[in-house]
Coordinates of N, CA, C and O in Angstrom, one line a residue:
X8 N -102.8 -85.4 -167.4 CA -103.4 -86.9 -168.3 C -103.7 -86.8 -169.5 O -104.7 -86.1 -169.6
X9 N -103.2 -86.8 -171.0 CA -103.7 -87.3 -172.3 C -104.7 -87.8 -172.2 O -104.9 -88.8 -171.9
X10 N -106.1 -87.6 -172.9 CA -107.2 -88.2 -173.2 C -106.8 -89.8 -174.0 O -107.3 -90.6 -174.0
X11 N -105.5 -89.9 -174.5 CA -106.1 -91.6 -175.3 C -104.9 -92.7 -174.7 O -105.0 -93.7 -175.2
X12 N -104.7 -92.1 -172.8 CA -104.4 -93.0 -172.1 C -103.6 -93.8 -171.8 O -103.1 -94.2 -171.4
X13 N -102.0 -92.8 -172.7 CA -100.4 -92.8 -172.7 C -100.4 -92.4 -171.1 O -101.1 -91.8 -170.2
X14 N -99.2 -93.3 -170.7 CA -98.9 -92.6 -169.2 C -98.6 -91.5 -168.9 O -97.8 -90.6 -170.2
X15 N -99.1 -90.7 -167.8 CA -98.3 -89.3 -167.8 C -97.0 -89.4 -167.6 O -95.9 -90.2 -167.2
X16 N -96.5 -87.9 -168.5 CA -95.3 -87.6 -168.4 C -94.4 -86.8 -166.9 O -94.9 -86.1 -167.1
X17 N -93.5 -86.9 -166.6 CA -92.4 -86.4 -166.0 C -92.1 -85.2 -166.4 O -91.3 -85.6 -167.4
X18 N -92.4 -84.1 -166.3 CA -92.1 -82.7 -166.6 C -91.2 -81.8 -165.3 O -91.4 -81.4 -164.5
X19 N -89.8 -82.2 -165.9 CA -88.9 -80.7 -164.7 C -88.7 -79.3 -165.3 O -88.2 -79.4 -167.0
X20 N -88.9 -78.4 -164.7 CA -88.2 -77.1 -164.8 C -87.7 -77.2 -164.1 O -87.0 -77.1 -162.9
X21 N -86.7 -76.3 -164.8 CA -85.1 -75.9 -164.0 C -84.9 -74.7 -164.3 O -84.4 -73.7 -165.1
X22 N -85.1 -73.7 -163.1 CA -84.7 -72.3 -163.2 C -83.7 -71.9 -163.0 O -83.5 -71.8 -161.1
X23 N -82.8 -71.3 -163.2 CA -81.6 -70.5 -162.9 C -81.6 -69.4 -161.6 O -82.8 -68.9 -161.6
X24 N -81.3 -69.9 -161.0 CA -80.7 -69.2 -159.0 C -80.5 -67.9 -159.9 O -80.2 -67.0 -159.2
X25 N -79.8 -67.0 -161.3 CA -79.6 -66.0 -161.4 C -80.4 -64.9 -161.5 O -80.4 -63.7 -161.9
X26 N -81.3 -65.6 -162.0 CA -82.2 -64.7 -162.1 C -83.1 -64.1 -161.0 O -83.4 -64.3 -159.7
X27 N -84.0 -62.8 -161.4 CA -84.3 -61.9 -160.1 C -85.7 -61.6 -160.4 O -85.6 -61.3 -161.6
X28 N -86.0 -60.6 -159.1 CA -88.2 -60.4 -159.8 C -87.1 -58.6 -159.6 O -86.9 -58.4 -157.9
X29 N -87.9 -57.7 -159.9 CA -87.7 -56.1 -159.7 C -89.2 -55.6 -159.6 O -90.1 -56.6 -160.1
X30 N -89.3 -54.6 -158.9 CA -90.9 -53.6 -159.5 C -90.5 -53.2 -160.9 O -92.0 -52.1 -160.8
X31 N -89.1 -53.0 -161.3 CA -89.2 -51.8 -162.6 C -90.7 -52.7 -163.5 O -89.9 -53.4 -163.6
X32 N -91.1 -52.1 -164.6 CA -91.6 -52.4 -165.8 C -90.8 -53.1 -166.9 O -89.2 -52.7 -166.9
X33 N -91.5 -54.1 -167.7 CA -90.9 -54.9 -168.6 C -90.0 -54.1 -169.3 O -91.0 -53.4 -170.1
X34 N -88.7 -54.6 -169.7 CA -88.3 -53.4 -171.2 C -87.2 -54.9 -172.0 O -87.1 -55.6 -170.7
X35 N -87.6 -54.3 -173.0 CA -86.3 -55.7 -174.4 C -85.2 -55.0 -173.9 O -85.0 -53.7 -173.9
X36 N -84.2 -55.8 -173.6 CA -82.8 -55.6 -173.0 C -82.0 -55.5 -173.9 O -81.1 -54.5 -174.5
X37 N -82.1 -56.5 -174.8 CA -81.6 -57.4 -176.0 C -81.7 -57.3 -176.8 O -83.0 -58.3 -177.1
X38 N -82.3 -57.5 -178.3 CA -82.6 -58.0 -179.5 C -81.7 -58.5 -180.8 O -81.1 -57.9 -181.1
X39 N -81.4 -59.7 -180.7 CA -80.8 -60.4 -182.0 C -81.8 -61.6 -182.9 O -83.0 -61.5 -182.8
X40 N -80.9 -61.6 -184.1 CA -81.8 -61.9 -185.4 C -81.1 -62.8 -185.3 O -79.7 -63.6 -185.7
X41 N -81.8 -64.1 -185.1 CA -80.7 -65.5 -186.1 C -80.7 -65.9 -187.6 O -80.4 -66.5 -187.9
X42 N -81.0 -65.0 -188.3 CA -81.2 -65.3 -190.1 C -82.2 -66.5 -190.5 O -82.3 -66.1 -191.7
X43 N -83.0 -66.2 -189.7 CA -83.9 -67.4 -190.4 C -85.0 -66.4 -190.7 O -85.8 -65.7 -189.6
X44 N -85.6 -66.5 -192.0 CA -87.0 -65.8 -192.0 C -87.9 -66.1 -191.5 O -88.2 -68.1 -191.5
X45 N -89.5 -65.4 -191.4 CA -90.8 -66.7 -191.0 C -91.2 -67.3 -191.4 O -91.0 -67.2 -193.1
X46 N -91.4 -68.6 -191.5 CA -91.5 -69.7 -192.2 C -93.3 -69.9 -191.6 O -93.3 -69.7 -190.9
X47 N -93.9 -70.2 -193.2 CA -95.7 -71.1 -192.8 C -95.3 -72.2 -193.3 O -94.9 -73.1 -194.0
X48 N -96.5 -72.9 -192.6 CA -96.1 -74.7 -192.3 C -97.1 -74.8 -194.2 O -97.8 -74.6 -194.4
X49 N -95.7 -75.5 -194.8 CA -96.1 -76.2 -195.9 C -96.7 -77.8 -195.6 O -97.4 -77.8 -196.5
X50 N -95.9 -78.4 -195.1 CA -96.9 -79.9 -195.0 C -96.0 -80.6 -194.1 O -95.3 -80.1 -192.8
X51 N -96.7 -81.8 -193.7 CA -96.8 -82.7 -193.1 C -95.8 -84.1 -193.0 O -96.6 -84.6 -194.2
X52 N -95.3 -84.8 -193.3 CA -94.4 -85.7 -193.0 C -94.2 -86.4 -192.3 O -93.8 -86.2 -190.5
X53 N -94.4 -88.5 -192.3 CA -94.0 -89.3 -192.1 C -92.8 -90.2 -192.1 O -93.6 -90.7 -193.4
X54 N -91.6 -90.6 -191.5 CA -90.8 -91.0 -192.6 C -91.1 -92.7 -191.7 O -92.2 -93.0 -191.0
X55 N -90.4 -94.0 -191.9 CA -90.5 -94.9 -192.2 C -90.0 -95.6 -189.9 O -90.8 -96.4 -190.2
X56 N -89.7 -94.4 -190.1 CA -89.6 -94.4 -188.0 C -90.6 -93.7 -187.8 O -90.3 -94.3 -186.3
X57 N -91.7 -93.5 -188.1 CA -92.4 -93.2 -187.7 C -92.7 -91.3 -186.7 O -93.4 -90.7 -186.3
X58 N -91.4 -90.8 -187.4 CA -91.0 -89.5 -187.5 C -91.9 -88.6 -187.7 O -91.9 -88.4 -188.8
X59 N -92.9 -88.3 -187.7 CA -93.6 -86.6 -187.9 C -93.1 -85.0 -188.0 O -92.2 -84.7 -186.9
X60 N -92.8 -85.3 -189.3 CA -91.8 -83.8 -189.5 C -92.8 -83.0 -189.9 O -93.4 -83.3 -190.9
X61 N -92.1 -81.6 -190.1 CA -92.9 -79.9 -190.3 C -92.1 -79.8 -191.2 O -91.1 -79.4 -190.6
X62 N -92.7 -79.2 -192.0 CA -91.5 -78.2 -193.2 C -92.6 -76.4 -193.5 O -93.9 -77.4 -194.1
X63 N -91.0 -75.4 -193.7 CA -91.8 -74.4 -193.7 C -91.3 -73.9 -194.7 O -90.6 -74.8 -195.4
X64 N -91.8 -72.5 -195.6 CA -91.8 -72.0 -196.5 C -90.0 -71.0 -196.7 O -89.4 -71.3 -197.6
X65 N -89.5 -71.8 -195.2 CA -88.5 -70.7 -195.2 C -86.9 -72.0 -195.1 O -86.2 -71.4 -194.9
X66 N -88.0 -72.9 -195.1 CA -86.9 -74.3 -195.6 C -86.5 -74.9 -194.6 O -86.0 -76.2 -194.4
X67 N -86.8 -74.8 -193.2 CA -87.0 -74.8 -192.2 C -87.7 -76.5 -191.9 O -88.5 -76.7 -192.6
X68 N -86.9 -77.4 -191.1 CA -87.4 -78.6 -191.4 C -87.9 -79.2 -189.8 O -86.6 -79.0 -189.3
X69 N -88.7 -79.2 -188.8 CA -88.8 -79.5 -187.6 C -89.6 -80.7 -187.1 O -90.3 -81.4 -187.7
X70 N -88.8 -81.7 -186.7 CA -89.9 -82.5 -186.2 C -90.3 -83.1 -184.8 O -90.4 -82.3 -184.1
X71 N -92.0 -83.2 -184.8 CA -92.8 -82.9 -184.3 C -92.8 -83.7 -183.1 O -93.4 -84.0 -181.8
X72 N -92.8 -85.0 -183.9 CA -92.8 -86.0 -182.5 C -92.5 -87.2 -183.6 O -92.4 -87.7 -184.2
X73 N -93.2 -88.8 -182.6 CA -93.1 -89.8 -183.5 C -94.7 -90.6 -182.9 O -94.8 -91.0 -182.2
X74 N -95.1 -91.3 -183.6 CA -95.8 -91.9 -183.8 C -95.5 -93.7 -183.4 O -94.3 -94.4 -183.5
X75 N -96.0 -93.7 -182.2 CA -95.8 -95.2 -180.8 C -96.9 -96.3 -181.7 O -98.0 -95.8 -182.1
X76 N -96.2 -97.2 -181.5 CA -97.2 -98.7 -182.3 C -97.3 -99.3 -180.8 O -96.6 -100.0 -180.0
X77 N -98.4 -99.8 -181.1 CA -98.7 -101.0 -180.0 C -99.9 -102.2 -180.4 O -99.7 -101.7 -181.7
X78 N -98.8 -102.5 -179.7 CA -99.3 -104.5 -179.6 C -100.2 -105.3 -178.5 O -100.0 -104.5 -177.7
X79 N -100.7 -105.4 -178.4 CA -101.1 -107.0 -177.3 C -100.6 -108.4 -178.1 O -100.5 -108.6 -178.8
X80 N -100.8 -108.9 -177.0 CA -100.6 -110.4 -176.5 C -101.2 -111.3 -177.6 O -100.9 -112.0 -178.0
X81 N -103.1 -110.8 -177.3 CA -103.7 -111.5 -177.6 C -105.1 -110.1 -178.7 O -105.8 -109.8 -178.2
X82 N -104.9 -109.7 -179.6 CA -105.2 -108.9 -180.1 C -106.8 -109.9 -180.5 O -107.2 -108.4 -180.6
X83 N -106.9 -111.0 -180.3 CA -108.0 -110.7 -181.1 C -109.3 -111.0 -179.6 O -110.2 -110.3 -179.3
X84 N -108.7 -110.6 -179.2 CA -109.2 -110.0 -177.0 C -109.3 -108.5 -176.8 O -110.0 -108.0 -176.3
X85 N -109.2 -108.1 -178.5 CA -109.6 -106.8 -178.0 C -110.8 -106.5 -179.0 O -111.4 -107.2 -179.3
X86 N -111.5 -105.3 -178.3 CA -112.7 -105.0 -178.0 C -113.2 -104.0 -179.1 O -113.0 -102.8 -178.8
X87 N -114.2 -104.3 -180.5 CA -114.2 -103.4 -180.9 C -115.6 -102.4 -181.0 O -116.4 -102.5 -180.8
X88 N -114.8 -101.3 -180.9 CA -115.8 -99.9 -180.5 C -116.7 -99.4 -181.7 O -117.2 -99.1 -181.7
X89 N -116.4 -100.1 -183.3 CA -116.9 -98.6 -184.1 C -115.7 -98.0 -184.9 O -115.3 -97.7 -184.3
X90 N -116.1 -97.8 -186.2 CA -115.3 -96.8 -186.9 C -113.3 -96.8 -186.7 O -112.9 -96.4 -186.5
X91 N -113.3 -98.4 -186.9 CA -112.2 -98.4 -186.6 C -111.4 -98.6 -185.4 O -110.2 -98.2 -185.2
X92 N -112.1 -98.2 -184.1 CA -111.9 -98.0 -182.7 C -111.6 -99.2 -182.2 O -113.0 -99.9 -181.9
X93 N -110.8 -99.8 -181.6 CA -110.6 -100.9 -180.4 C -110.0 -100.8 -179.0 O -110.1 -99.7 -178.9
X94 N -110.5 -101.5 -178.3 CA -110.4 -101.1 -176.6 C -109.5 -102.3 -175.9 O -110.8 -103.5 -176.5
X95 N -108.9 -102.2 -175.4 CA -107.9 -103.0 -174.6 C -109.1 -103.5 -173.6 O -109.8 -102.9 -173.1
X96 N -109.4 -105.4 -173.4 CA -109.5 -105.8 -172.0 C -109.2 -107.0 -171.7 O -108.4 -106.9 -171.8
X97 N -109.7 -107.5 -170.7 CA -108.6 -108.0 -170.0 C -107.9 -109.9 -170.8 O -106.5 -110.4 -170.5
X98 N -108.7 -110.0 -171.5 CA -108.3 -111.1 -172.9 C -107.2 -110.2 -173.5 O -106.5 -111.6 -174.4
X99 N -106.9 -109.4 -173.9 CA -105.7 -108.7 -175.2 C -105.0 -108.7 -174.2 O -103.9 -108.5 -175.1
X100 N -104.4 -108.7 -173.1 CA -103.8 -108.4 -172.1 C -102.7 -107.1 -172.6 O -103.5 -106.0 -172.8
X101 N -102.2 -106.6 -171.9 CA -101.3 -105.0 -171.5 C -100.6 -104.7 -172.7 O -99.8 -105.3 -173.8
X102 N -100.9 -103.2 -173.0 CA -100.2 -102.6 -174.2 C -98.3 -102.6 -174.3 O -98.3 -102.6 -173.1
X103 N -98.3 -103.4 -175.7 CA -96.5 -102.7 -175.5 C -95.8 -101.7 -176.3 O -96.5 -101.7 -177.4
X104 N -96.1 -101.0 -175.8 CA -95.5 -99.6 -177.3 C -94.3 -99.6 -177.5 O -93.0 -99.5 -176.9
X105 N -94.1 -99.6 -178.6 CA -92.6 -99.7 -179.2 C -92.6 -98.3 -180.6 O -93.5 -97.8 -180.8
X106 N -91.6 -98.4 -180.7 CA -90.7 -98.1 -182.2 C -91.6 -98.8 -183.6 O -91.2 -99.9 -183.4
X107 N -91.3 -97.8 -184.7 CA -91.9 -98.7 -185.8 C -89.9 -99.3 -186.0 O -88.9 -98.7 -185.9
X108 N -90.4 -100.6 -186.5 CA -88.9 -101.3 -187.0 C -88.2 -102.3 -185.3 O -87.8 -102.9 -185.5
X109 N -88.9 -101.7 -184.1 CA -88.1 -102.0 -182.8 C -89.5 -103.0 -182.3 O -90.5 -103.1 -181.9
X110 N -88.3 -104.3 -181.4 CA -89.8 -105.1 -180.5 C -90.5 -105.9 -181.5 O -91.4 -105.7 -181.0
X111 N -90.3 -106.5 -182.8 CA -91.7 -106.8 -183.2 C -92.2 -105.9 -183.6 O -93.5 -106.4 -184.3
X112 N -92.5 -104.7 -183.2 CA -94.0 -104.3 -183.7 C -94.3 -104.0 -185.2 O -94.9 -103.4 -185.3
X113 N -93.3 -103.7 -185.9 CA -93.6 -103.6 -187.7 C -92.9 -102.9 -187.6 O -91.9 -101.6 -187.2
X114 N -93.0 -102.1 -189.5 CA -92.8 -101.0 -189.9 C -94.1 -99.7 -190.4 O -95.4 -100.5 -190.7
X115 N -93.7 -98.5 -190.4 CA -94.6 -97.7 -191.8 C -94.2 -97.7 -192.5 O -92.7 -97.7 -193.2
X116 N -94.9 -97.3 -193.4 CA -94.6 -97.3 -194.9 C -95.3 -95.6 -195.1 O -96.5 -95.7 -195.3
X117 N -93.9 -94.6 -195.0 CA -95.2 -93.7 -195.6 C -95.7 -93.5 -196.9 O -94.8 -93.3 -197.8
X118 N -96.4 -92.4 -197.0 CA -97.2 -92.2 -198.0 C -98.0 -93.1 -198.6 O -98.9 -93.4 -199.8
X119 N -98.3 -94.3 -198.2 CA -98.8 -95.9 -198.9 C -99.8 -95.8 -198.1 O -101.0 -95.4 -196.9
X120 N -101.5 -96.1 -198.5 CA -102.6 -97.1 -198.4 C -102.7 -98.4 -198.1 O -102.0 -98.9 -199.1
X121 N -103.4 -98.4 -197.1 CA -103.5 -100.0 -197.1 C -104.6 -100.4 -197.8 O -105.5 -100.1 -198.7
X122 N -103.7 -101.2 -198.1 CA -104.2 -102.3 -199.7 C -105.2 -103.6 -199.0 O -105.4 -103.3 -198.4
X123 N -106.1 -104.0 -199.5 CA -107.5 -104.7 -199.3 C -106.9 -105.9 -199.6 O -105.7 -106.6 -200.0
X124 N -107.6 -106.9 -198.2 CA -106.8 -108.1 -198.0 C -107.8 -109.2 -198.8 O -107.9 -110.4 -198.7
X125 N -108.6 -108.5 -200.0 CA -109.3 -109.6 -201.1 C -108.7 -109.8 -202.2 O -108.6 -108.1 -203.2
X126 N -108.9 -110.5 -202.7 CA -108.5 -110.3 -204.4 C -110.4 -110.3 -205.4 O -110.4 -111.2 -205.2
X127 N -109.6 -109.1 -205.6 CA -111.2 -108.6 -206.1 C -111.9 -110.0 -207.7 O -112.9 -109.6 -207.4
X128 N -111.2 -110.0 -208.3 CA -110.6 -110.6 -209.2 C -111.7 -111.7 -208.8 O -112.6 -112.2 -209.4
X129 N -111.1 -112.4 -207.7 CA -111.7 -114.1 -206.7 C -113.1 -113.8 -206.8 O -113.9 -114.7 -206.8
X130 N -113.3 -112.4 -206.0 CA -114.5 -112.2 -205.3 C -115.2 -111.9 -206.6 O -117.0 -112.6 -206.5
X131 N -114.9 -111.0 -207.6 CA -115.9 -111.0 -209.3 C -116.1 -112.7 -209.6 O -117.4 -112.4 -209.8
X132 N -115.4 -113.0 -209.4 CA -116.1 -114.3 -210.1 C -117.2 -115.1 -209.5 O -117.8 -116.1 -209.8
X133 N -116.8 -114.7 -208.5 CA -117.7 -116.2 -207.1 C -119.2 -115.1 -206.8 O -119.7 -116.0 -206.8
X134 N -118.8 -114.3 -206.9 CA -120.3 -113.4 -207.1 C -120.8 -113.4 -208.9 O -122.4 -113.7 -208.7
X135 N -120.8 -113.5 -210.0 CA -121.1 -114.3 -211.2 C -121.5 -115.6 -211.0 O -122.1 -115.9 -211.6
X136 N -120.7 -116.7 -210.8 CA -121.0 -117.9 -210.0 C -122.3 -118.1 -209.4 O -122.9 -118.4 -209.8
X137 N -122.4 -117.2 -208.4 CA -123.6 -116.7 -206.8 C -124.6 -116.6 -208.0 O -125.7 -116.9 -207.7
X138 N -124.7 -115.6 -209.0 CA -125.8 -114.9 -209.9 C -126.3 -115.9 -210.9 O -127.4 -116.0 -211.1
X139 N -125.5 -117.2 -211.1 CA -125.6 -117.9 -212.0 C -126.5 -119.1 -211.2 O -128.1 -119.3 -212.3
X140 N -126.2 -119.0 -210.4 CA -126.2 -120.2 -209.9 C -128.3 -119.7 -209.4 O -129.0 -120.9 -209.5
X141 N -127.9 -118.8 -208.7 CA -129.3 -118.2 -208.4 C -130.3 -118.2 -209.4 O -131.7 -118.7 -209.2
X142 N -129.7 -117.6 -210.6 CA -130.7 -117.6 -212.1 C -131.4 -119.2 -212.3 O -132.5 -119.5 -212.7
X143 N -130.8 -120.7 -212.2 CA -131.2 -121.8 -212.5 C -131.6 -121.8 -211.6 O -132.3 -122.7 -212.1
X144 N -131.6 -121.6 -210.1 CA -132.1 -122.3 -209.5 C -133.9 -121.6 -209.1 O -134.7 -121.8 -209.6
X145 N -133.7 -120.4 -210.2 CA -135.5 -119.7 -209.9 C -136.2 -119.9 -211.3 O -137.1 -120.5 -211.2
X146 N -135.1 -120.5 -212.5 CA -135.9 -121.3 -213.8 C -136.1 -122.5 -213.9 O -137.7 -122.8 -214.4
X147 N -135.9 -123.7 -212.3 CA -136.2 -125.0 -212.4 C -137.3 -124.4 -211.5 O -137.9 -125.1 -211.6
X148 N -137.4 -123.5 -210.2 CA -139.0 -123.6 -209.5 C -140.0 -122.8 -210.8 O -141.4 -123.2 -210.7
X149 N -139.1 -121.9 -211.5 CA -140.2 -121.3 -212.3 C -141.0 -122.7 -213.3 O -142.2 -122.7 -213.5
X150 N -140.5 -123.4 -213.4 CA -140.6 -124.8 -214.3 C -141.4 -125.8 -213.5 O -142.2 -126.5 -214.2
X151 N -140.9 -125.9 -212.7 CA -142.0 -127.0 -211.1 C -142.7 -126.3 -211.5 O -144.2 -126.8 -211.1
X152 N -143.1 -124.7 -211.2 CA -144.6 -123.8 -211.1 C -145.7 -124.3 -212.4 O -146.9 -124.3 -212.1
X153 N -145.3 -124.1 -213.8 CA -145.3 -124.9 -214.8 C -146.0 -126.5 -215.1 O -147.1 -126.2 -215.3
X154 N -145.2 -127.0 -214.7 CA -145.6 -128.2 -214.7 C -146.8 -129.0 -213.8 O -147.7 -129.2 -214.1
X155 N -146.7 -128.0 -213.0 CA -147.9 -128.2 -211.8 C -148.9 -127.6 -212.4 O -149.8 -128.4 -211.9
X156 N -149.6 -126.5 -212.4 CA -150.5 -125.7 -213.2 C -151.1 -126.6 -214.2 O -152.3 -126.9 -214.6
X157 N -149.9 -127.9 -215.2 CA -150.2 -127.9 -216.1 C -151.1 -128.9 -216.1 O -152.1 -129.9 -216.6
X158 N -150.4 -129.8 -215.0 CA -151.4 -130.8 -214.8 C -152.7 -130.6 -214.0 O -153.9 -131.0 -213.8
X159 N -152.6 -129.8 -212.7 CA -153.5 -129.4 -212.0 C -155.1 -128.7 -213.5 O -156.6 -129.2 -213.6
X160 N -154.2 -128.0 -214.4 CA -155.0 -128.5 -215.3 C -155.9 -128.8 -216.6 O -157.1 -128.8 -217.0
X161 N -155.4 -130.3 -216.6 CA -155.6 -131.6 -216.9 C -156.9 -132.0 -216.5 O -157.4 -132.8 -217.1
X162 N -156.9 -132.0 -214.9 CA -157.5 -132.8 -213.9 C -158.7 -132.5 -214.0 O -159.7 -132.5 -214.1
X163 N -159.1 -130.7 -214.5 CA -159.9 -129.5 -214.6 C -160.2 -130.2 -215.5 O -161.1 -130.5 -216.5

């Protein structure tokens, strides 16, 4: 059972009926070469369909698997666990698994970094305005304190 909570997979092994067991020691009966040199892993890529592929130094490329996209009927019902991890709850509904671009699951953009959902310029302008307001309020309080001191000094 995978730790990720994915449903169990059924695996069926088919053993040919022509195999036999003998008491003789093992030996290689025949050996063939398929013409492909030994390859070292060069890199791993993910395409827009979510297919994870490994490329090797001998020119081979092999598909390793596919990224599953999970959606919930009520994503606001997910429980935040920290470190960008979320957990399904009774409010979130059952998970719906799909491949990239299927059943409204959205699509993957290989090699992209998720952009910020905040306009940096707008936030910086807001920060500068807040700082100016703070400074103006500080000056107003300072002026008020000086006037109060002057009045108290006149009475004395």
